[in-house]
Short mmCIF file of N, CA and C in Angstrom, two decimals:
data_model
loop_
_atom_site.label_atom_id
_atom_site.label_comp_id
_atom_site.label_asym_id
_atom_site.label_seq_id
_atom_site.Cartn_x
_atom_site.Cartn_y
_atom_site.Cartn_z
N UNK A 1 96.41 121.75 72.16
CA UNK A 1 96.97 121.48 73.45
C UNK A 1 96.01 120.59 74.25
N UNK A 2 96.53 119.68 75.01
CA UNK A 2 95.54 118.75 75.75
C UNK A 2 95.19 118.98 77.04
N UNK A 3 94.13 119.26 77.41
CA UNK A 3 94.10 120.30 78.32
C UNK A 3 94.29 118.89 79.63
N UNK A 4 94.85 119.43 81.17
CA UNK A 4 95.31 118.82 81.74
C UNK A 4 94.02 118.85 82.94
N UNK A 5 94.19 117.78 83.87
CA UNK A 5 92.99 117.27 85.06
C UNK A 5 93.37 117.37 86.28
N UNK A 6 92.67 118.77 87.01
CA UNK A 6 93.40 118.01 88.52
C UNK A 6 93.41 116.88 89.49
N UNK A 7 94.51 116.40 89.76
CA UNK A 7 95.49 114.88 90.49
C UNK A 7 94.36 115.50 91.27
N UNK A 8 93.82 113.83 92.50
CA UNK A 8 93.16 113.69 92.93
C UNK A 8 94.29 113.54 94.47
N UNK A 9 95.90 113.14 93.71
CA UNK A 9 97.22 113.18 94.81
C UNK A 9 97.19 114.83 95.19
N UNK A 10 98.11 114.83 96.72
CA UNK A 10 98.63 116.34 97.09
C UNK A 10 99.99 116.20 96.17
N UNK A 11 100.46 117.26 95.65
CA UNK A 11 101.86 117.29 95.02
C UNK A 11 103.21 117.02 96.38
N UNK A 12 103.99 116.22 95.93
CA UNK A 12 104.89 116.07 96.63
C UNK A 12 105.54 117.48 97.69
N UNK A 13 105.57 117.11 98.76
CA UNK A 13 106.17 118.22 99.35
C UNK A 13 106.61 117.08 101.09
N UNK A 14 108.45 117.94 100.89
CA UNK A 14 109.12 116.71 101.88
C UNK A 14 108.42 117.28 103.56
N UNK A 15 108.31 118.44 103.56
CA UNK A 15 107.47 118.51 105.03
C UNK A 15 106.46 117.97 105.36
N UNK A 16 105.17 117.39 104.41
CA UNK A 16 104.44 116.60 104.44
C UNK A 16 104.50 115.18 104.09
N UNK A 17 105.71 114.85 103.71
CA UNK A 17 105.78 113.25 103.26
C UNK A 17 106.35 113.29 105.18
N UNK A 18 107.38 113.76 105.76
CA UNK A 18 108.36 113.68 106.61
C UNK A 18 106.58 113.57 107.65
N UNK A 19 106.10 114.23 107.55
CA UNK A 19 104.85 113.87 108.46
C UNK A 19 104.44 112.46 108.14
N UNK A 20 104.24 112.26 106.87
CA UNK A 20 103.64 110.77 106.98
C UNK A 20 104.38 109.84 107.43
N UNK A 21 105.81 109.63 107.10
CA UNK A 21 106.61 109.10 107.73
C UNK A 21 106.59 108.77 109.45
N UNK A 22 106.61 109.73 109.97
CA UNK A 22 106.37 109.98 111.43
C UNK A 22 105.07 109.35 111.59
N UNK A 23 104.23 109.42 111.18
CA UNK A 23 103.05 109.23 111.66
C UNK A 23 102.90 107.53 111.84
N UNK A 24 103.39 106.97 110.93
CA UNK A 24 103.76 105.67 110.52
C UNK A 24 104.83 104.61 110.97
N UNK A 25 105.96 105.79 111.31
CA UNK A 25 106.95 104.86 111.58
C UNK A 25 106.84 103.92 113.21
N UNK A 26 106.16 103.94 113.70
CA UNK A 26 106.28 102.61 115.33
C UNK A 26 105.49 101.47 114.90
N UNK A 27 105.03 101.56 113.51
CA UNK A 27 104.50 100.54 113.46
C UNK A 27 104.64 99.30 113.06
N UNK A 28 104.07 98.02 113.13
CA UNK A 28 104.86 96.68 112.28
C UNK A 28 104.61 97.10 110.96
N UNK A 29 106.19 96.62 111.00
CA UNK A 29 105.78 96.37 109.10
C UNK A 29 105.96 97.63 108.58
N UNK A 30 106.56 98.38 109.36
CA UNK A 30 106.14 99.77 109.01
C UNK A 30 107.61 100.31 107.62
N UNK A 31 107.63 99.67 107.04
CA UNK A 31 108.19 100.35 105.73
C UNK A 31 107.38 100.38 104.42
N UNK A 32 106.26 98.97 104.73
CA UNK A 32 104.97 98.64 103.67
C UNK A 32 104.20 99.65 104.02
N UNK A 33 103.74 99.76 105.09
CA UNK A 33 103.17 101.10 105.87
C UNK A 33 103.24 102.44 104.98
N UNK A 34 104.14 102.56 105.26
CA UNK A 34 104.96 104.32 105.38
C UNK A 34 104.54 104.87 103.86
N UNK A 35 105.20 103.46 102.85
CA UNK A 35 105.21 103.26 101.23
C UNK A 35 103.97 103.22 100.69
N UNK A 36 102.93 102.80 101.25
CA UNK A 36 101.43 102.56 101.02
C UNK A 36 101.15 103.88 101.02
N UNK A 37 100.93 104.91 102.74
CA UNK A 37 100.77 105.90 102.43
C UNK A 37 101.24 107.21 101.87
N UNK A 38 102.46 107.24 101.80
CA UNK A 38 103.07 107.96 100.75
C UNK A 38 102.58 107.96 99.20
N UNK A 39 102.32 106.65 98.68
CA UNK A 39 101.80 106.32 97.33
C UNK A 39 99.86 107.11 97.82
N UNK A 40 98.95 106.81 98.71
CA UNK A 40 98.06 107.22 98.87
C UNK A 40 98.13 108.82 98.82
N UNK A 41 98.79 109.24 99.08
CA UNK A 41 98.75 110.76 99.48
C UNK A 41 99.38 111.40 98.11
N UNK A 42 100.35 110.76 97.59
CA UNK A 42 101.53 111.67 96.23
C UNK A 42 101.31 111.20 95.27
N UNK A 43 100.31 109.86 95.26
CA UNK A 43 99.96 109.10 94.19
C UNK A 43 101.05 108.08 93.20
N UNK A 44 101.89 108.39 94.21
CA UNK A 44 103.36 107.81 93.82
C UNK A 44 104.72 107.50 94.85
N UNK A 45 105.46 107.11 94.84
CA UNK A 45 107.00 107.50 95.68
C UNK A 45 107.80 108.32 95.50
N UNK A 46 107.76 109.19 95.69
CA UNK A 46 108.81 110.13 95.10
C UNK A 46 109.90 110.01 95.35
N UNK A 47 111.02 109.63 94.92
CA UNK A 47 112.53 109.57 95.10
C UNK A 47 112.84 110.23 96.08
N UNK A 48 112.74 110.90 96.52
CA UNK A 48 113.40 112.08 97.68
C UNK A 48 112.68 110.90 99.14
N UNK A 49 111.62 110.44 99.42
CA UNK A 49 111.09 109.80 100.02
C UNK A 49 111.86 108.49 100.65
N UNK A 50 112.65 108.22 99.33
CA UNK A 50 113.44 106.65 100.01
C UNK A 50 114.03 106.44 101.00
N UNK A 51 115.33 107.89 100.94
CA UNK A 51 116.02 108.32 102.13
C UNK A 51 115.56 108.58 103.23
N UNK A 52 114.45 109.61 103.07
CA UNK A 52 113.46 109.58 104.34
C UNK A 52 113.27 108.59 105.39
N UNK A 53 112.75 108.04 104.19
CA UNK A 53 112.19 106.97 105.00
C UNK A 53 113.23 105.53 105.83
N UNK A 54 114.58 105.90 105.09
CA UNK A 54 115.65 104.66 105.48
C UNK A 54 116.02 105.54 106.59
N UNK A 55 115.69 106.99 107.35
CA UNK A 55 116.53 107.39 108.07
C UNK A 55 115.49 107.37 109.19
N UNK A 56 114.59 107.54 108.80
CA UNK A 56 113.50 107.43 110.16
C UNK A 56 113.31 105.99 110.43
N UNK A 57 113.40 105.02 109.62
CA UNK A 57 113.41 103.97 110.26
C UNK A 57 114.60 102.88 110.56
N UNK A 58 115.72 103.52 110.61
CA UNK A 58 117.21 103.16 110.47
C UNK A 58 117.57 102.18 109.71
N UNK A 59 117.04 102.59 108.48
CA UNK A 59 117.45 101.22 107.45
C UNK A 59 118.31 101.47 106.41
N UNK A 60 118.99 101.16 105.72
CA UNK A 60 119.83 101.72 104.88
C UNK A 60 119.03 101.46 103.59
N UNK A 61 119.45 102.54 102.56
CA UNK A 61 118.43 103.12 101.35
C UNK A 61 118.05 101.77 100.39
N UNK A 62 119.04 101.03 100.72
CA UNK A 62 118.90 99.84 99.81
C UNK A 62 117.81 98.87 100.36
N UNK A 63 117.89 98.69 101.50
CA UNK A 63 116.62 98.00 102.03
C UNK A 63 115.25 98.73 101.47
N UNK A 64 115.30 100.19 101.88
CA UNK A 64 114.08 100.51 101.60
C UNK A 64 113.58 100.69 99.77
N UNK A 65 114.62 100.61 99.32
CA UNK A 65 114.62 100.95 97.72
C UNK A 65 114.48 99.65 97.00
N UNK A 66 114.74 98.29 97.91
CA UNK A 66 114.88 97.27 97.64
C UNK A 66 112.69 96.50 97.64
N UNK A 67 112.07 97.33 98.97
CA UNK A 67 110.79 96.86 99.03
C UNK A 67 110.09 97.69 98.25
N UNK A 68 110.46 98.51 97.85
CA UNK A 68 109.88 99.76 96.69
C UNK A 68 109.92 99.24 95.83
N UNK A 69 110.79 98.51 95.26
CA UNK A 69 111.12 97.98 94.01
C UNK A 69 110.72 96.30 93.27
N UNK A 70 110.46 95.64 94.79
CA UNK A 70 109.79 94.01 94.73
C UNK A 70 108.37 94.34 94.43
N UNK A 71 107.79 95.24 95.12
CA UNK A 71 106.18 95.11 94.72
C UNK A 71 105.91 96.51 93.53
N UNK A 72 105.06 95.19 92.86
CA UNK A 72 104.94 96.02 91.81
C UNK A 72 104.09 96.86 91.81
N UNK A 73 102.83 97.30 92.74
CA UNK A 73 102.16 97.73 92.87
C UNK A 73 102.23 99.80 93.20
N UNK A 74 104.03 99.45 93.50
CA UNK A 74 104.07 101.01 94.14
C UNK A 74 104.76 101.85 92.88
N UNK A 75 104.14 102.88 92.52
CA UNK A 75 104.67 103.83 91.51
C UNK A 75 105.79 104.74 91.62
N UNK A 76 106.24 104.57 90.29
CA UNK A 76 107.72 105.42 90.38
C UNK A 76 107.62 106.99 89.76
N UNK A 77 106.40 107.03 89.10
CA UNK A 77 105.74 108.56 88.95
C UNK A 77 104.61 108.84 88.82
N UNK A 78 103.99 109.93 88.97
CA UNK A 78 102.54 110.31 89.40
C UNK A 78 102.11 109.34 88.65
N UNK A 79 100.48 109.19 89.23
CA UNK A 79 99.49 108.56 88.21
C UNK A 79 98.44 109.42 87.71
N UNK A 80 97.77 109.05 87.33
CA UNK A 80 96.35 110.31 86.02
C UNK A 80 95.41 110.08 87.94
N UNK A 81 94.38 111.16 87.26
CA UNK A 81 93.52 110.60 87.90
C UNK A 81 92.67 109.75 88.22
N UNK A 82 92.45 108.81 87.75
CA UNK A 82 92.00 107.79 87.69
C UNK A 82 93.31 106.97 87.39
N UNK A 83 92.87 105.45 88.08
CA UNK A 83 94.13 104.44 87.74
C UNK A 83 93.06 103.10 87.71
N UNK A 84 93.47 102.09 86.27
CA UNK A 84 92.59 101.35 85.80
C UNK A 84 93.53 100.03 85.65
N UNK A 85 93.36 99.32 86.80
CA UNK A 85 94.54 97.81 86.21
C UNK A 85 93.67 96.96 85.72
N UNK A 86 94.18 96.16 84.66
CA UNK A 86 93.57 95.14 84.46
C UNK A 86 94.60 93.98 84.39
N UNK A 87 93.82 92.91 84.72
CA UNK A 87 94.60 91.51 85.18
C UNK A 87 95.02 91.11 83.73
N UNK A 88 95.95 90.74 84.39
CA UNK A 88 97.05 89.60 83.24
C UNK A 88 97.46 87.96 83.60
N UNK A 89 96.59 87.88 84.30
CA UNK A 89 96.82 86.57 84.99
C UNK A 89 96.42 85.38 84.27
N UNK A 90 96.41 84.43 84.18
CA UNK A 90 96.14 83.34 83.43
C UNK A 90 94.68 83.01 82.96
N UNK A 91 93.75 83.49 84.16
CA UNK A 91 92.35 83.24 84.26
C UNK A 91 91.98 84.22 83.33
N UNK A 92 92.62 85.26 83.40
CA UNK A 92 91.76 86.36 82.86
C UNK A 92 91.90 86.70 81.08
N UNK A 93 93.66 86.10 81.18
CA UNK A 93 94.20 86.17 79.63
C UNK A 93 92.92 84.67 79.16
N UNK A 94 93.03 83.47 79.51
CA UNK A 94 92.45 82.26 79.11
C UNK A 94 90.66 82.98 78.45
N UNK A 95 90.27 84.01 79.32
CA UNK A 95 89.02 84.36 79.04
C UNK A 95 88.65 86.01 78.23
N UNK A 96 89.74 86.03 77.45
CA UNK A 96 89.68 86.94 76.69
C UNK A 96 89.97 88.27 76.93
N UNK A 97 90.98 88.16 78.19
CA UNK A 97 91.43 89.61 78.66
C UNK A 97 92.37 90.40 77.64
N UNK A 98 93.16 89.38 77.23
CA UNK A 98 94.06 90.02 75.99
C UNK A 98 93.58 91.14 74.92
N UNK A 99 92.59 90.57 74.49
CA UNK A 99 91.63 91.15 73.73
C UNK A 99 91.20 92.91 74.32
N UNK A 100 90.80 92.31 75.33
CA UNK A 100 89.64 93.73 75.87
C UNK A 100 91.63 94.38 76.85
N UNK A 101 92.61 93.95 77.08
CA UNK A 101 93.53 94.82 77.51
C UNK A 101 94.08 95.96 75.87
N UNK A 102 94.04 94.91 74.77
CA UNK A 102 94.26 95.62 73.48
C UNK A 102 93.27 97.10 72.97
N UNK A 103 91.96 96.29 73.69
CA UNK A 103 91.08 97.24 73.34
C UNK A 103 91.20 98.41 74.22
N UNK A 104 91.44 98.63 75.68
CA UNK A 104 91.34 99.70 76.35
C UNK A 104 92.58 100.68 75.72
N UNK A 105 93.81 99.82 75.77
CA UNK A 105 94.73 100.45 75.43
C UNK A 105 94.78 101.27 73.77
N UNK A 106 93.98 100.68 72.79
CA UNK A 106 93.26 101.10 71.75
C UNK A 106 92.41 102.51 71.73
N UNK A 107 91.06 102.54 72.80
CA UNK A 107 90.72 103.36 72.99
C UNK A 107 91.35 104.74 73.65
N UNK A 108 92.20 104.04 74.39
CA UNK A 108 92.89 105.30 75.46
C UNK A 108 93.94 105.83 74.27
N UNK A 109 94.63 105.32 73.69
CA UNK A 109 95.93 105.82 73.10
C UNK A 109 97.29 105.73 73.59
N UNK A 110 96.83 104.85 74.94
CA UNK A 110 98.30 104.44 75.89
C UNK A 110 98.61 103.12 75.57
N UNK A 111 99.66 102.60 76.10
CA UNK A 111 99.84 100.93 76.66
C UNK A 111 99.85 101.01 77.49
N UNK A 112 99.72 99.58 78.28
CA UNK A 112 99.61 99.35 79.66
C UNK A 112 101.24 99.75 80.17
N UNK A 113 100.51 100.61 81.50
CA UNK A 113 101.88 100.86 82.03
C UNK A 113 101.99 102.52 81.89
N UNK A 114 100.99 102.89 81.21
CA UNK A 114 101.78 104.58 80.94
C UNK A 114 100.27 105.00 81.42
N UNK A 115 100.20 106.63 81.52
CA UNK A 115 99.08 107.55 81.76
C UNK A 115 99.03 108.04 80.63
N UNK A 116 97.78 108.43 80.32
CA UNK A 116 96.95 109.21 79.19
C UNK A 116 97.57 110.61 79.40
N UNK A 117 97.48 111.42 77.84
CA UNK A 117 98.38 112.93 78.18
C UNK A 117 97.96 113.91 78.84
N UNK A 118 96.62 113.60 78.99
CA UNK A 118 95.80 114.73 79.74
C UNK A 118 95.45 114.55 80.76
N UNK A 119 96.61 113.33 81.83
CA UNK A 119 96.50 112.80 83.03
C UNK A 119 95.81 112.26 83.83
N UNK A 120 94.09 111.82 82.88
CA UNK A 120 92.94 111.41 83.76
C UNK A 120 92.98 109.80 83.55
N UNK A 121 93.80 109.28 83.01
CA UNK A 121 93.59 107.79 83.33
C UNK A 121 95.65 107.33 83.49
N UNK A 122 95.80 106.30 84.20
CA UNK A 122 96.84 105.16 84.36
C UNK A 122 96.44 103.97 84.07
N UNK A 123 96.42 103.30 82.95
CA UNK A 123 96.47 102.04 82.44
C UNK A 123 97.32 101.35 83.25
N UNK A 124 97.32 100.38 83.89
CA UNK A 124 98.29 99.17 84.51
C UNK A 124 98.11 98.02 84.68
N UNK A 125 98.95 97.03 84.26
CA UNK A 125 98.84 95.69 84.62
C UNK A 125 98.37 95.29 85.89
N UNK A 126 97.82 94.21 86.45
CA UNK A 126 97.94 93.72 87.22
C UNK A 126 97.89 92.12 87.63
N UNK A 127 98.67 91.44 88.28
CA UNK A 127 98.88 89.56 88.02
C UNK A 127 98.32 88.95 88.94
N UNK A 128 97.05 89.04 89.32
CA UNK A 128 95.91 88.56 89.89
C UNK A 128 94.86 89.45 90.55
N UNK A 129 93.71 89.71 90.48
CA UNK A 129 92.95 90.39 91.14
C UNK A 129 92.27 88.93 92.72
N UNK A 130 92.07 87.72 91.91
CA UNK A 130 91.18 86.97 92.81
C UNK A 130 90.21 86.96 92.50
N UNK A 131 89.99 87.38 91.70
CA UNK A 131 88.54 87.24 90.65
C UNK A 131 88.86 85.79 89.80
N UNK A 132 89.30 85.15 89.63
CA UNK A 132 89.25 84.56 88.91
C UNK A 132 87.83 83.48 87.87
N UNK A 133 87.04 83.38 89.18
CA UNK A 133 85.39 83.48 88.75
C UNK A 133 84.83 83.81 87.78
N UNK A 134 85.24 85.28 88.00
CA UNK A 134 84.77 86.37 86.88
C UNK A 134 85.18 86.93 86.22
N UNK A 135 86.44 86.00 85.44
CA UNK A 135 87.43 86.52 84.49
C UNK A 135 86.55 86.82 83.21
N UNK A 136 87.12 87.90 82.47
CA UNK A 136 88.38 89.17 83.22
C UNK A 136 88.09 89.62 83.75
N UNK A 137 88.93 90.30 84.78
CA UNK A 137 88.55 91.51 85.28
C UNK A 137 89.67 92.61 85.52
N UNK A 138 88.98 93.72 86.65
CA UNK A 138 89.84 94.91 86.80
C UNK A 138 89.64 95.33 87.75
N UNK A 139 90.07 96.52 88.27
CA UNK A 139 90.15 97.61 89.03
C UNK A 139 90.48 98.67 88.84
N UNK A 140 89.11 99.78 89.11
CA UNK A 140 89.20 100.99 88.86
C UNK A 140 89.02 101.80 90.02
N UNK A 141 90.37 102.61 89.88
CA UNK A 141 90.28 103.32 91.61
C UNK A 141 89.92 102.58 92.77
N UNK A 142 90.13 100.92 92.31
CA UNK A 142 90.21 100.39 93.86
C UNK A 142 88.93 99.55 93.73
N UNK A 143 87.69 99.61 92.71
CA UNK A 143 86.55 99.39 92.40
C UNK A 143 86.78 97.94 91.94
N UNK A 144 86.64 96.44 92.02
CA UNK A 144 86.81 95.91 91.42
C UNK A 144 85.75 95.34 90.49
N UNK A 145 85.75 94.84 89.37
CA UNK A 145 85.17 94.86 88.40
C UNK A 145 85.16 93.43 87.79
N UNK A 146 84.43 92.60 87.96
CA UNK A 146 84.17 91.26 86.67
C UNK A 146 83.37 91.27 85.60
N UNK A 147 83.53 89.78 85.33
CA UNK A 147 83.14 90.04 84.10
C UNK A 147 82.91 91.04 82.81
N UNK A 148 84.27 90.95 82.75
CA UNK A 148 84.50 92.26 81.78
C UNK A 148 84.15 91.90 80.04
N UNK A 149 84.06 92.58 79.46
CA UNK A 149 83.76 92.11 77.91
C UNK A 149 83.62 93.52 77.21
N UNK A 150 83.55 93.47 76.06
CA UNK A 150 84.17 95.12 75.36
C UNK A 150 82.80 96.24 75.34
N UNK A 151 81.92 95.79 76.16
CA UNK A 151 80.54 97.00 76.43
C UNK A 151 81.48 97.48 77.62
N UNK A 152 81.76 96.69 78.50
CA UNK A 152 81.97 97.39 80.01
C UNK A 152 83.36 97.87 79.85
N UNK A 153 84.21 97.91 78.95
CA UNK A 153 85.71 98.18 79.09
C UNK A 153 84.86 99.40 78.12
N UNK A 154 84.54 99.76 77.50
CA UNK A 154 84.12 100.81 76.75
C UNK A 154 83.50 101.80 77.75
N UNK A 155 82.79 101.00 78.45
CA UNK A 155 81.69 101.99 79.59
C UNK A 155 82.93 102.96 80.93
N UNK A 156 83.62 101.43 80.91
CA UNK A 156 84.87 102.07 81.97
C UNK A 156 85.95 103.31 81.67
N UNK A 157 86.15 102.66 80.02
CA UNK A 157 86.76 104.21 79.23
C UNK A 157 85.78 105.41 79.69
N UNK A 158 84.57 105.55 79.43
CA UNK A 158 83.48 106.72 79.08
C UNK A 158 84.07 107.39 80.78
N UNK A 159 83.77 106.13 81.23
CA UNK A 159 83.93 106.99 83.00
C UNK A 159 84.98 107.68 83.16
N UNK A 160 85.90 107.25 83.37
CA UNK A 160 86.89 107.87 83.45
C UNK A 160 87.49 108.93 82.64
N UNK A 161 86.41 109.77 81.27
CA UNK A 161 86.65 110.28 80.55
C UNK A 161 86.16 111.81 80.93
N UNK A 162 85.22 111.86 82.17
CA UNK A 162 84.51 112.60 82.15
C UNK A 162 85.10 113.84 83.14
#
């Protein structure tokens, strides 16, 4: 059995999303807002959330299901504890990201896009960091990372292993 890691997210619960909501909603912009911290707090969107959020801010579900759904950045189910993107962008594939994305996903036992079974890592794409300098690179938990090459994608596995 693979033993499981505690989420670094609170587990979904609508009395506390309905707070974040509130807390959020007068603001500009406030559906990127609301969606940001919801994903900060649940580590994800939780479906039950969409509605929420189209009713506190009088939008109909499709609008809000519609900006949920353009950026790719917001999750449609939990993530591990740890979450590890690495770029897919031109700079980073041109400088051997392909390689070291094969390799993480090698080491982990995932593809990009899925969580490890014992929930401590999320492998994910990502289509530019702005690194391009220091291709490849990544981001771990927000950490960003250049010059990557298969010592430090190995080192980044170890971390997140622990």
């Amino acid at each position: 059995m693979t033993p499981q890691y505690e989420s670094r997210y609170e587990p979904w619960d609508p009395t506390r999303g309905s707070e974040i909501i509130a807390e959020h909603s007068r603001r500009e912009g406030a559906t990127l807002v609301i969606l940001h911290a919801l994903q900060e707090a649940f580590g994800y969107i939780p479906e039950p959330a969409i509605p929420m959020v189209a009713a506190a801010l009088n939008q109909s579900r499709a609008e809000v299901y519609g900006v949920f759904t353009f950026y790719h950045d917001f999750r449609h189910k939990a993530a591990g504890r740890h979450v590890l993107k690495l770029c897919r962008a031109e700079a980073c594939q041109a400088a051997g990201g392909d390689a070291l994305a094969a390799r993480a996903e090698q080491k982990l036992g995932i593809a990009l896009g899925n969580t490890t079974a014992d929930k401590r890592l999320t492998l994910e794409p990502i289509y530019c960091l702005g690194l391009c300098a220091t291709a490849p690179s990544a981001m771990l938990d927000g950490r960003l990372i250049g010059r990557l090459d298969e010592a430090r994608i190995d080192a980044i596995v170890a971390e997140t292993q622990r």
